[in-house]
Amino acid sequence: MKLTASVLLVTVIISWAASPALSIRFPDRISGNVNALSEQPLRTAVFALGSFWRSEAAFGCLDGVVRTAAGYSGGSRPNPEYRSLGDHAECVQIEYNPRIISFRELLDVFWTSHDSRQVFGQGPDVGNQYRSIIFTNGTEETRSAALSKEREQTRSKTSVVTTQIQQLGTFYPAEPEHQKFELKRNPFLLQLIGNLPEEELEQSTLATKLNGYAAELCPPRMQRQIDAKIDDIIRKGWPILREI
Ligand code: MHO
């Protein structure tokens, strides 16, 4: 009798738990995760192409670029600073989502954003710190860089592409006053995003984009999109630009 009762109880519990109507429900895992893109592992590229103020802005508003930083690399002096950078070059470090933009596409922007045939300088900025360098991470990137340099050289044979290709060593971030320099020259845009403190500004994707916009270096479609957003804010009186 006792045994029968226990068997009955166990049977009741099992069927209760198995019944979809009565069993305890765990929340479904969120499918179609809206943050899937931002969770992609990011990659990093570093290029030297003249003044890092402009270099940072040249890559800032490309689709897929999440963050940029100005800094020093390519030399041997430990802990370089702007006034004593030794044999380093001014560089931009680009964090990007490889699902949206590839290293090769970044290389295309690298070539079109500076004159790789000027010897150790860009325009009026002359000196070793302004030399042109593609930093690479691994053989695949080194091969892409070499191929794109060859292609660039074939565009014109009358002058030599001076760009160096180097394995990336240490990237030293530059001093805060050199970060997002173009954006910082534009107090209106800084106010528009709520005068972020320095650390937030340096991490912000929006600030990265607006740094390119401030220098008028965004691709035309992005430049127009930001223009429209800003017009909208001014018309509607929204206080702060949060995203583009
Ligand atoms: N031509 C620039 C160079 C600055 S740079 C960050 C200037 O205005 O001095 O080296």
Short mmCIF file of N, CA and C in Angstrom, two decimals, residues 35-36 64 67 71 91 106 109 121 153-154 157 168 195 199 202 218-219 222 228 237:
data_model
loop_
_atom_site.label_atom_id
_atom_site.label_comp_id
_atom_site.label_asym_id
_atom_site.label_seq_id
_atom_site.Cartn_x
_atom_site.Cartn_y
_atom_site.Cartn_z
N ASN A 35 22.11 42.85 -30.32
CA ASN A 35 23.48 43.32 -30.11
C ASN A 35 24.52 42.44 -30.80
N ALA A 36 24.02 41.51 -31.63
CA ALA A 36 24.94 40.53 -32.24
C ALA A 36 26.13 41.22 -32.91
N GLY A 64 31.71 50.33 -39.61
CA GLY A 64 32.45 49.20 -39.06
C GLY A 64 33.61 49.62 -38.18
N ARG A 67 36.23 52.46 -32.96
CA ARG A 67 37.01 53.37 -32.12
C ARG A 67 38.34 53.67 -32.79
N GLY A 71 48.44 57.82 -31.75
CA GLY A 71 49.56 57.33 -30.94
C GLY A 71 50.86 57.24 -31.71
N CYS A 91 50.75 57.75 -35.51
CA CYS A 91 49.91 56.66 -36.03
C CYS A 91 48.47 56.80 -35.61
N LEU A 106 40.27 48.85 -45.34
CA LEU A 106 41.01 49.88 -44.58
C LEU A 106 42.24 50.30 -45.36
N VAL A 109 41.42 52.86 -47.92
CA VAL A 109 41.28 54.19 -47.34
C VAL A 109 42.66 54.77 -46.99
N GLY A 121 57.16 62.66 -45.22
CA GLY A 121 56.38 63.85 -44.90
C GLY A 121 55.02 63.81 -45.55
N GLN A 153 51.85 51.05 -56.51
CA GLN A 153 53.04 51.42 -57.29
C GLN A 153 52.75 51.39 -58.79
N THR A 154 51.90 50.44 -59.22
CA THR A 154 51.63 50.35 -60.66
C THR A 154 50.78 51.51 -61.16
N LYS A 157 54.58 54.98 -62.32
CA LYS A 157 55.94 54.47 -62.10
C LYS A 157 56.95 55.61 -61.97
N LEU A 168 53.65 44.95 -36.45
CA LEU A 168 53.30 45.88 -35.37
C LEU A 168 53.98 45.49 -34.07
N ASN A 195 29.28 67.16 -23.91
CA ASN A 195 30.60 67.43 -23.29
C ASN A 195 31.11 66.24 -22.47
N GLU A 199 37.81 60.39 -20.79
CA GLU A 199 37.87 58.92 -20.93
C GLU A 199 36.70 58.42 -21.77
N GLU A 202 37.18 59.29 -25.49
CA GLU A 202 38.15 58.43 -26.17
C GLU A 202 37.57 57.05 -26.51
N CYS A 218 34.42 62.37 -43.70
CA CYS A 218 33.50 61.22 -43.79
C CYS A 218 33.17 60.95 -45.24
N PRO A 219 32.87 59.68 -45.57
CA PRO A 219 32.32 59.41 -46.90
C PRO A 219 31.04 60.26 -47.07
N MET A 222 27.74 59.38 -45.28
CA MET A 222 27.77 59.54 -43.82
C MET A 222 27.76 61.03 -43.44
N ALA A 228 22.04 65.76 -41.48
CA ALA A 228 20.58 65.67 -41.30
C ALA A 228 20.23 65.50 -39.83
N GLY A 237 14.83 70.75 -31.15
CA GLY A 237 15.27 71.14 -29.83
C GLY A 237 15.64 69.97 -28.93
#
